[in-house]
Amino acid sequence: MEETLLELLCAPVSHAALRLASSTELGQINRGIQERLIRNRDGSILDVELNGSLLCESEGTCYPIRDGLPFLVPGEAFDWPRNP
């Protein structure tokens, strides 16, 4: 994701800053998905690994990036698995 685009994006509810997940953080997220431990805010279990994620540190939430597009929809957000 381009840095200029990232600077324009914010969390949809709180309008807090977002940042790209590091490769380590993305690995933690994808492990949680593989183990079927992660549900989005709509209650659906995530079952497809992500190729990226935007993190909102103040909310403790993640927003998925699929096919290069960020999904900044509150129901698509999920809790940030900091220590799965």
PDB file of N, CA and C in Angstrom:
ATOM      1  N   MET A   1       0.852  -1.173   0.000  1.00  0.00           N
ATOM      2  CA  MET A   1       0.000   0.000   0.000  1.00  0.00           C
ATOM      3  C   MET A   1       0.900   1.238   0.000  1.00  0.00           C
ATOM      4  N   GLU A   2       0.542   2.193  -0.795  1.00  0.00           N
ATOM      5  CA  GLU A   2       1.336   3.403  -0.885  1.00  0.00           C
ATOM      6  C   GLU A   2       1.246   4.215   0.401  1.00  0.00           C
ATOM      7  N   GLU A   3       2.384   4.773   0.791  1.00  0.00           N
ATOM      8  CA  GLU A   3       2.456   5.553   2.030  1.00  0.00           C
ATOM      9  C   GLU A   3       1.518   6.766   1.985  1.00  0.00           C
ATOM     10  N   THR A   4       1.376   7.407   0.825  1.00  0.00           N
ATOM     11  CA  THR A   4       0.502   8.581   0.738  1.00  0.00           C
ATOM     12  C   THR A   4      -0.955   8.204   0.973  1.00  0.00           C
ATOM     13  N   LEU A   5      -1.362   7.032   0.482  1.00  0.00           N
ATOM     14  CA  LEU A   5      -2.732   6.568   0.729  1.00  0.00           C
ATOM     15  C   LEU A   5      -2.923   6.261   2.206  1.00  0.00           C
ATOM     16  N   LEU A   6      -1.955   5.604   2.813  1.00  0.00           N
ATOM     17  CA  LEU A   6      -2.046   5.246   4.227  1.00  0.00           C
ATOM     18  C   LEU A   6      -2.200   6.494   5.104  1.00  0.00           C
ATOM     19  N   GLU A   7      -1.535   7.569   4.733  1.00  0.00           N
ATOM     20  CA  GLU A   7      -1.644   8.811   5.502  1.00  0.00           C
ATOM     21  C   GLU A   7      -3.049   9.393   5.472  1.00  0.00           C
ATOM     22  N   LEU A   8      -3.819   9.082   4.446  1.00  0.00           N
ATOM     23  CA  LEU A   8      -5.179   9.608   4.311  1.00  0.00           C
ATOM     24  C   LEU A   8      -6.233   8.760   5.020  1.00  0.00           C
ATOM     25  N   LEU A   9      -5.891   7.517   5.311  1.00  0.00           N
ATOM     26  CA  LEU A   9      -6.854   6.590   5.897  1.00  0.00           C
ATOM     27  C   LEU A   9      -6.897   6.713   7.420  1.00  0.00           C
ATOM     28  N   CYS A  10      -8.069   6.414   7.982  1.00  0.00           N
ATOM     29  CA  CYS A  10      -8.209   6.382   9.438  1.00  0.00           C
ATOM     30  C   CYS A  10      -9.263   5.330   9.788  1.00  0.00           C
ATOM     31  N   ALA A  11      -9.288   4.968  11.048  1.00  0.00           N
ATOM     32  CA  ALA A  11     -10.290   4.005  11.521  1.00  0.00           C
ATOM     33  C   ALA A  11     -11.678   4.610  11.293  1.00  0.00           C
ATOM     34  N   PRO A  12     -12.621   3.831  10.774  1.00  0.00           N
ATOM     35  CA  PRO A  12     -13.919   4.388  10.386  1.00  0.00           C
ATOM     36  C   PRO A  12     -14.786   4.891  11.537  1.00  0.00           C
ATOM     37  N   VAL A  13     -14.635   4.341  12.732  1.00  0.00           N
ATOM     38  CA  VAL A  13     -15.483   4.770  13.847  1.00  0.00           C
ATOM     39  C   VAL A  13     -14.787   5.849  14.678  1.00  0.00           C
ATOM     40  N   SER A  14     -13.563   5.584  15.109  1.00  0.00           N
ATOM     41  CA  SER A  14     -12.863   6.514  15.999  1.00  0.00           C
ATOM     42  C   SER A  14     -12.062   7.571  15.255  1.00  0.00           C
ATOM     43  N   HIS A  15     -11.817   7.361  13.989  1.00  0.00           N
ATOM     44  CA  HIS A  15     -10.979   8.245  13.155  1.00  0.00           C
ATOM     45  C   HIS A  15      -9.532   8.285  13.628  1.00  0.00           C
ATOM     46  N   ALA A  16      -9.127   7.256  14.371  1.00  0.00           N
ATOM     47  CA  ALA A  16      -7.747   7.157  14.857  1.00  0.00           C
ATOM     48  C   ALA A  16      -6.824   6.727  13.714  1.00  0.00           C
ATOM     49  N   ALA A  17      -5.548   6.940  13.931  1.00  0.00           N
ATOM     50  CA  ALA A  17      -4.536   6.599  12.924  1.00  0.00           C
ATOM     51  C   ALA A  17      -4.436   5.090  12.727  1.00  0.00           C
ATOM     52  N   LEU A  18      -4.068   4.708  11.524  1.00  0.00           N
ATOM     53  CA  LEU A  18      -3.836   3.311  11.166  1.00  0.00           C
ATOM     54  C   LEU A  18      -2.398   3.145  10.714  1.00  0.00           C
ATOM     55  N   ARG A  19      -1.887   1.930  10.851  1.00  0.00           N
ATOM     56  CA  ARG A  19      -0.565   1.613  10.309  1.00  0.00           C
ATOM     57  C   ARG A  19      -0.605   0.208   9.747  1.00  0.00           C
ATOM     58  N   LEU A  20       0.313  -0.066   8.826  1.00  0.00           N
ATOM     59  CA  LEU A  20       0.406  -1.402   8.260  1.00  0.00           C
ATOM     60  C   LEU A  20       0.964  -2.371   9.285  1.00  0.00           C
ATOM     61  N   ALA A  21       0.424  -3.558   9.317  1.00  0.00           N
ATOM     62  CA  ALA A  21       0.960  -4.605  10.185  1.00  0.00           C
ATOM     63  C   ALA A  21       2.341  -5.015   9.674  1.00  0.00           C
ATOM     64  N   SER A  22       3.256  -5.236  10.603  1.00  0.00           N
ATOM     65  CA  SER A  22       4.578  -5.741  10.232  1.00  0.00           C
ATOM     66  C   SER A  22       4.439  -7.190   9.771  1.00  0.00           C
ATOM     67  N   SER A  23       5.486  -7.729   9.190  1.00  0.00           N
ATOM     68  CA  SER A  23       5.431  -9.134   8.757  1.00  0.00           C
ATOM     69  C   SER A  23       5.236 -10.060   9.953  1.00  0.00           C
ATOM     70  N   THR A  24       5.822  -9.714  11.100  1.00  0.00           N
ATOM     71  CA  THR A  24       5.638 -10.524  12.312  1.00  0.00           C
ATOM     72  C   THR A  24       4.179 -10.470  12.776  1.00  0.00           C
ATOM     73  N   GLU A  25       3.610  -9.279  12.799  1.00  0.00           N
ATOM     74  CA  GLU A  25       2.213  -9.125  13.222  1.00  0.00           C
ATOM     75  C   GLU A  25       1.269  -9.830  12.244  1.00  0.00           C
ATOM     76  N   LEU A  26       1.539  -9.707  10.949  1.00  0.00           N
ATOM     77  CA  LEU A  26       0.713 -10.378   9.963  1.00  0.00           C
ATOM     78  C   LEU A  26       0.803 -11.895  10.123  1.00  0.00           C
ATOM     79  N   GLY A  27       1.987 -12.382  10.466  1.00  0.00           N
ATOM     80  CA  GLY A  27       2.148 -13.814  10.744  1.00  0.00           C
ATOM     81  C   GLY A  27       1.300 -14.254  11.922  1.00  0.00           C
ATOM     82  N   GLN A  28       1.249 -13.429  12.982  1.00  0.00           N
ATOM     83  CA  GLN A  28       0.412 -13.752  14.150  1.00  0.00           C
ATOM     84  C   GLN A  28      -1.060 -13.781  13.760  1.00  0.00           C
ATOM     85  N   ILE A  29      -1.470 -12.801  12.972  1.00  0.00           N
ATOM     86  CA  ILE A  29      -2.862 -12.744  12.523  1.00  0.00           C
ATOM     87  C   ILE A  29      -3.199 -13.992  11.709  1.00  0.00           C
ATOM     88  N   ASN A  30      -2.338 -14.320  10.751  1.00  0.00           N
ATOM     89  CA  ASN A  30      -2.621 -15.475   9.890  1.00  0.00           C
ATOM     90  C   ASN A  30      -2.580 -16.798  10.649  1.00  0.00           C
ATOM     91  N   ARG A  31      -1.756 -16.896  11.686  1.00  0.00           N
ATOM     92  CA  ARG A  31      -1.792 -18.102  12.530  1.00  0.00           C
ATOM     93  C   ARG A  31      -3.143 -18.212  13.234  1.00  0.00           C
ATOM     94  N   GLY A  32      -3.637 -17.083  13.739  1.00  0.00           N
ATOM     95  CA  GLY A  32      -4.957 -17.085  14.367  1.00  0.00           C
ATOM     96  C   GLY A  32      -6.057 -17.469  13.397  1.00  0.00           C
ATOM     97  N   ILE A  33      -5.929 -17.025  12.139  1.00  0.00           N
ATOM     98  CA  ILE A  33      -6.907 -17.389  11.111  1.00  0.00           C
ATOM     99  C   ILE A  33      -6.819 -18.882  10.818  1.00  0.00           C
ATOM    100  N   GLN A  34      -5.606 -19.404  10.672  1.00  0.00           N
ATOM    101  CA  GLN A  34      -5.423 -20.834  10.401  1.00  0.00           C
ATOM    102  C   GLN A  34      -6.043 -21.686  11.503  1.00  0.00           C
ATOM    103  N   GLU A  35      -5.940 -21.217  12.746  1.00  0.00           N
ATOM    104  CA  GLU A  35      -6.476 -21.957  13.890  1.00  0.00           C
ATOM    105  C   GLU A  35      -7.952 -21.639  14.152  1.00  0.00           C
ATOM    106  N   ARG A  36      -8.537 -20.805  13.282  1.00  0.00           N
ATOM    107  CA  ARG A  36      -9.950 -20.426  13.371  1.00  0.00           C
ATOM    108  C   ARG A  36     -10.283 -19.757  14.708  1.00  0.00           C
ATOM    109  N   LEU A  37      -9.381 -18.895  15.153  1.00  0.00           N
ATOM    110  CA  LEU A  37      -9.538 -18.213  16.431  1.00  0.00           C
ATOM    111  C   LEU A  37     -10.021 -16.773  16.289  1.00  0.00           C
ATOM    112  N   ILE A  38     -10.101 -16.281  15.071  1.00  0.00           N
ATOM    113  CA  ILE A  38     -10.388 -14.856  14.872  1.00  0.00           C
ATOM    114  C   ILE A  38     -11.757 -14.677  14.248  1.00  0.00           C
ATOM    115  N   ARG A  39     -12.574 -13.880  14.920  1.00  0.00           N
ATOM    116  CA  ARG A  39     -13.897 -13.507  14.404  1.00  0.00           C
ATOM    117  C   ARG A  39     -13.903 -12.001  14.153  1.00  0.00           C
ATOM    118  N   ASN A  40     -14.563 -11.611  13.081  1.00  0.00           N
ATOM    119  CA  ASN A  40     -14.714 -10.178  12.856  1.00  0.00           C
ATOM    120  C   ASN A  40     -15.875  -9.650  13.690  1.00  0.00           C
ATOM    121  N   ARG A  41     -16.076  -8.349  13.657  1.00  0.00           N
ATOM    122  CA  ARG A  41     -17.110  -7.729  14.490  1.00  0.00           C
ATOM    123  C   ARG A  41     -18.514  -8.166  14.108  1.00  0.00           C
ATOM    124  N   ASP A  42     -18.678  -8.664  12.880  1.00  0.00           N
ATOM    125  CA  ASP A  42     -19.977  -9.199  12.475  1.00  0.00           C
ATOM    126  C   ASP A  42     -20.197 -10.619  12.977  1.00  0.00           C
ATOM    127  N   GLY A  43     -19.164 -11.215  13.611  1.00  0.00           N
ATOM    128  CA  GLY A  43     -19.288 -12.547  14.178  1.00  0.00           C
ATOM    129  C   GLY A  43     -18.820 -13.684  13.285  1.00  0.00           C
ATOM    130  N   SER A  44     -18.379 -13.377  12.080  1.00  0.00           N
ATOM    131  CA  SER A  44     -17.912 -14.417  11.160  1.00  0.00           C
ATOM    132  C   SER A  44     -16.475 -14.809  11.484  1.00  0.00           C
ATOM    133  N   ILE A  45     -16.199 -16.113  11.428  1.00  0.00           N
ATOM    134  CA  ILE A  45     -14.828 -16.591  11.617  1.00  0.00           C
ATOM    135  C   ILE A  45     -14.052 -16.313  10.339  1.00  0.00           C
ATOM    136  N   LEU A  46     -12.890 -15.684  10.483  1.00  0.00           N
ATOM    137  CA  LEU A  46     -12.036 -15.459   9.323  1.00  0.00           C
ATOM    138  C   LEU A  46     -11.424 -16.786   8.909  1.00  0.00           C
ATOM    139  N   ASP A  47     -11.513 -17.104   7.629  1.00  0.00           N
ATOM    140  CA  ASP A  47     -10.996 -18.392   7.165  1.00  0.00           C
ATOM    141  C   ASP A  47     -10.054 -18.270   5.976  1.00  0.00           C
ATOM    142  N   VAL A  48      -9.770 -17.058   5.551  1.00  0.00           N
ATOM    143  CA  VAL A  48      -8.836 -16.831   4.449  1.00  0.00           C
ATOM    144  C   VAL A  48      -7.708 -15.947   4.967  1.00  0.00           C
ATOM    145  N   GLU A  49      -6.479 -16.434   4.811  1.00  0.00           N
ATOM    146  CA  GLU A  49      -5.335 -15.662   5.278  1.00  0.00           C
ATOM    147  C   GLU A  49      -5.267 -14.322   4.547  1.00  0.00           C
ATOM    148  N   LEU A  50      -4.742 -13.334   5.243  1.00  0.00           N
ATOM    149  CA  LEU A  50      -4.653 -11.982   4.707  1.00  0.00           C
ATOM    150  C   LEU A  50      -3.275 -11.735   4.107  1.00  0.00           C
ATOM    151  N   ASN A  51      -3.235 -10.874   3.104  1.00  0.00           N
ATOM    152  CA  ASN A  51      -1.944 -10.470   2.567  1.00  0.00           C
ATOM    153  C   ASN A  51      -1.509  -9.134   3.134  1.00  0.00           C
ATOM    154  N   GLY A  52      -2.331  -8.591   4.028  1.00  0.00           N
ATOM    155  CA  GLY A  52      -2.004  -7.360   4.722  1.00  0.00           C
ATOM    156  C   GLY A  52      -3.096  -7.005   5.703  1.00  0.00           C
ATOM    157  N   SER A  53      -2.768  -6.090   6.608  1.00  0.00           N
ATOM    158  CA  SER A  53      -3.749  -5.643   7.587  1.00  0.00           C
ATOM    159  C   SER A  53      -3.363  -4.258   8.071  1.00  0.00           C
ATOM    160  N   LEU A  54      -4.357  -3.448   8.331  1.00  0.00           N
ATOM    161  CA  LEU A  54      -4.140  -2.137   8.934  1.00  0.00           C
ATOM    162  C   LEU A  54      -4.496  -2.248  10.412  1.00  0.00           C
ATOM    163  N   LEU A  55      -3.611  -1.764  11.247  1.00  0.00           N
ATOM    164  CA  LEU A  55      -3.812  -1.848  12.692  1.00  0.00           C
ATOM    165  C   LEU A  55      -4.148  -0.476  13.254  1.00  0.00           C
ATOM    166  N   CYS A  56      -5.094  -0.455  14.165  1.00  0.00           N
ATOM    167  CA  CYS A  56      -5.431   0.743  14.918  1.00  0.00           C
ATOM    168  C   CYS A  56      -5.019   0.466  16.361  1.00  0.00           C
ATOM    169  N   GLU A  57      -3.894   1.009  16.748  1.00  0.00           N
ATOM    170  CA  GLU A  57      -3.372   0.714  18.080  1.00  0.00           C
ATOM    171  C   GLU A  57      -4.277   1.237  19.186  1.00  0.00           C
ATOM    172  N   SER A  58      -4.899   2.398  18.993  1.00  0.00           N
ATOM    173  CA  SER A  58      -5.739   2.949  20.057  1.00  0.00           C
ATOM    174  C   SER A  58      -7.007   2.126  20.272  1.00  0.00           C
ATOM    175  N   GLU A  59      -7.524   1.484  19.218  1.00  0.00           N
ATOM    176  CA  GLU A  59      -8.708   0.635  19.342  1.00  0.00           C
ATOM    177  C   GLU A  59      -8.351  -0.817  19.634  1.00  0.00           C
ATOM    178  N   GLY A  60      -7.131  -1.212  19.278  1.00  0.00           N
ATOM    179  CA  GLY A  60      -6.749  -2.618  19.396  1.00  0.00           C
ATOM    180  C   GLY A  60      -7.418  -3.475  18.336  1.00  0.00           C
ATOM    181  N   THR A  61      -7.699  -2.867  17.180  1.00  0.00           N
ATOM    182  CA  THR A  61      -8.381  -3.583  16.105  1.00  0.00           C
ATOM    183  C   THR A  61      -7.537  -3.638  14.841  1.00  0.00           C
ATOM    184  N   CYS A  62      -7.913  -4.571  13.988  1.00  0.00           N
ATOM    185  CA  CYS A  62      -7.284  -4.755  12.682  1.00  0.00           C
ATOM    186  C   CYS A  62      -8.358  -4.630  11.619  1.00  0.00           C
ATOM    187  N   TYR A  63      -7.948  -4.096  10.487  1.00  0.00           N
ATOM    188  CA  TYR A  63      -8.810  -4.031   9.315  1.00  0.00           C
ATOM    189  C   TYR A  63      -8.103  -4.790   8.204  1.00  0.00           C
ATOM    190  N   PRO A  64      -8.770  -5.759   7.593  1.00  0.00           N
ATOM    191  CA  PRO A  64      -8.108  -6.601   6.595  1.00  0.00           C
ATOM    192  C   PRO A  64      -7.800  -5.854   5.302  1.00  0.00           C
ATOM    193  N   ILE A  65      -6.737  -6.292   4.664  1.00  0.00           N
ATOM    194  CA  ILE A  65      -6.416  -5.870   3.298  1.00  0.00           C
ATOM    195  C   ILE A  65      -6.535  -7.126   2.446  1.00  0.00           C
ATOM    196  N   ARG A  66      -7.401  -7.055   1.449  1.00  0.00           N
ATOM    197  CA  ARG A  66      -7.609  -8.193   0.546  1.00  0.00           C
ATOM    198  C   ARG A  66      -7.376  -7.726  -0.880  1.00  0.00           C
ATOM    199  N   ASP A  67      -6.536  -8.439  -1.579  1.00  0.00           N
ATOM    200  CA  ASP A  67      -6.198  -8.087  -2.968  1.00  0.00           C
ATOM    201  C   ASP A  67      -5.744  -6.636  -3.079  1.00  0.00           C
ATOM    202  N   GLY A  68      -5.024  -6.178  -2.069  1.00  0.00           N
ATOM    203  CA  GLY A  68      -4.475  -4.834  -2.082  1.00  0.00           C
ATOM    204  C   GLY A  68      -5.435  -3.743  -1.659  1.00  0.00           C
ATOM    205  N   LEU A  69      -6.672  -4.101  -1.334  1.00  0.00           N
ATOM    206  CA  LEU A  69      -7.678  -3.105  -0.946  1.00  0.00           C
ATOM    207  C   LEU A  69      -7.998  -3.210   0.545  1.00  0.00           C
ATOM    208  N   PRO A  70      -7.891  -2.078   1.264  1.00  0.00           N
ATOM    209  CA  PRO A  70      -8.258  -2.107   2.688  1.00  0.00           C
ATOM    210  C   PRO A  70      -9.778  -2.118   2.846  1.00  0.00           C
ATOM    211  N   PHE A  71     -10.261  -2.952   3.751  1.00  0.00           N
ATOM    212  CA  PHE A  71     -11.687  -3.040   4.055  1.00  0.00           C
ATOM    213  C   PHE A  71     -11.931  -2.297   5.365  1.00  0.00           C
ATOM    214  N   LEU A  72     -12.246  -1.017   5.248  1.00  0.00           N
ATOM    215  CA  LEU A  72     -12.450  -0.173   6.425  1.00  0.00           C
ATOM    216  C   LEU A  72     -13.927  -0.095   6.776  1.00  0.00           C
ATOM    217  N   VAL A  73     -14.508  -1.254   6.966  1.00  0.00           N
ATOM    218  CA  VAL A  73     -15.907  -1.392   7.346  1.00  0.00           C
ATOM    219  C   VAL A  73     -15.913  -1.894   8.790  1.00  0.00           C
ATOM    220  N   PRO A  74     -16.628  -1.219   9.700  1.00  0.00           N
ATOM    221  CA  PRO A  74     -16.591  -1.641  11.104  1.00  0.00           C
ATOM    222  C   PRO A  74     -16.854  -3.132  11.322  1.00  0.00           C
ATOM    223  N   GLY A  75     -17.761  -3.729  10.598  1.00  0.00           N
ATOM    224  CA  GLY A  75     -18.065  -5.148  10.760  1.00  0.00           C
ATOM    225  C   GLY A  75     -16.957  -6.077  10.305  1.00  0.00           C
ATOM    226  N   GLU A  76     -16.044  -5.593   9.460  1.00  0.00           N
ATOM    227  CA  GLU A  76     -14.913  -6.391   8.981  1.00  0.00           C
ATOM    228  C   GLU A  76     -13.743  -6.350   9.957  1.00  0.00           C
ATOM    229  N   ALA A  77     -13.759  -5.413  10.894  1.00  0.00           N
ATOM    230  CA  ALA A  77     -12.669  -5.281  11.866  1.00  0.00           C
ATOM    231  C   ALA A  77     -12.645  -6.489  12.792  1.00  0.00           C
ATOM    232  N   PHE A  78     -11.475  -6.764  13.333  1.00  0.00           N
ATOM    233  CA  PHE A  78     -11.338  -7.841  14.310  1.00  0.00           C
ATOM    234  C   PHE A  78     -10.309  -7.435  15.344  1.00  0.00           C
ATOM    235  N   ASP A  79     -10.389  -8.065  16.515  1.00  0.00           N
ATOM    236  CA  ASP A  79      -9.453  -7.749  17.583  1.00  0.00           C
ATOM    237  C   ASP A  79      -8.044  -8.146  17.181  1.00  0.00           C
ATOM    238  N   TRP A  80      -7.123  -7.307  17.523  1.00  0.00           N
ATOM    239  CA  TRP A  80      -5.722  -7.504  17.199  1.00  0.00           C
ATOM    240  C   TRP A  80      -5.165  -8.617  18.076  1.00  0.00           C
ATOM    241  N   PRO A  81      -4.787  -9.764  17.483  1.00  0.00           N
ATOM    242  CA  PRO A  81      -4.259 -10.887  18.283  1.00  0.00           C
ATOM    243  C   PRO A  81      -2.797 -10.647  18.637  1.00  0.00           C
ATOM    244  N   ARG A  82      -2.550  -9.845  19.652  1.00  0.00           N
ATOM    245  CA  ARG A  82      -1.185  -9.444  19.995  1.00  0.00           C
ATOM    246  C   ARG A  82      -0.322 -10.604  20.454  1.00  0.00           C
ATOM    247  N   ASN A  83      -0.922 -11.572  21.137  1.00  0.00           N
ATOM    248  CA  ASN A  83      -0.150 -12.717  21.637  1.00  0.00           C
ATOM    249  C   ASN A  83      -0.915 -14.020  21.475  1.00  0.00           C
ATOM    250  N   PRO A  84      -1.188 -14.427  20.232  1.00  0.00           N
ATOM    251  CA  PRO A  84      -1.953 -15.675  20.087  1.00  0.00           C
ATOM    252  C   PRO A  84      -1.114 -16.877  20.452  1.00  0.00           C
TER     253      PRO A  84
END
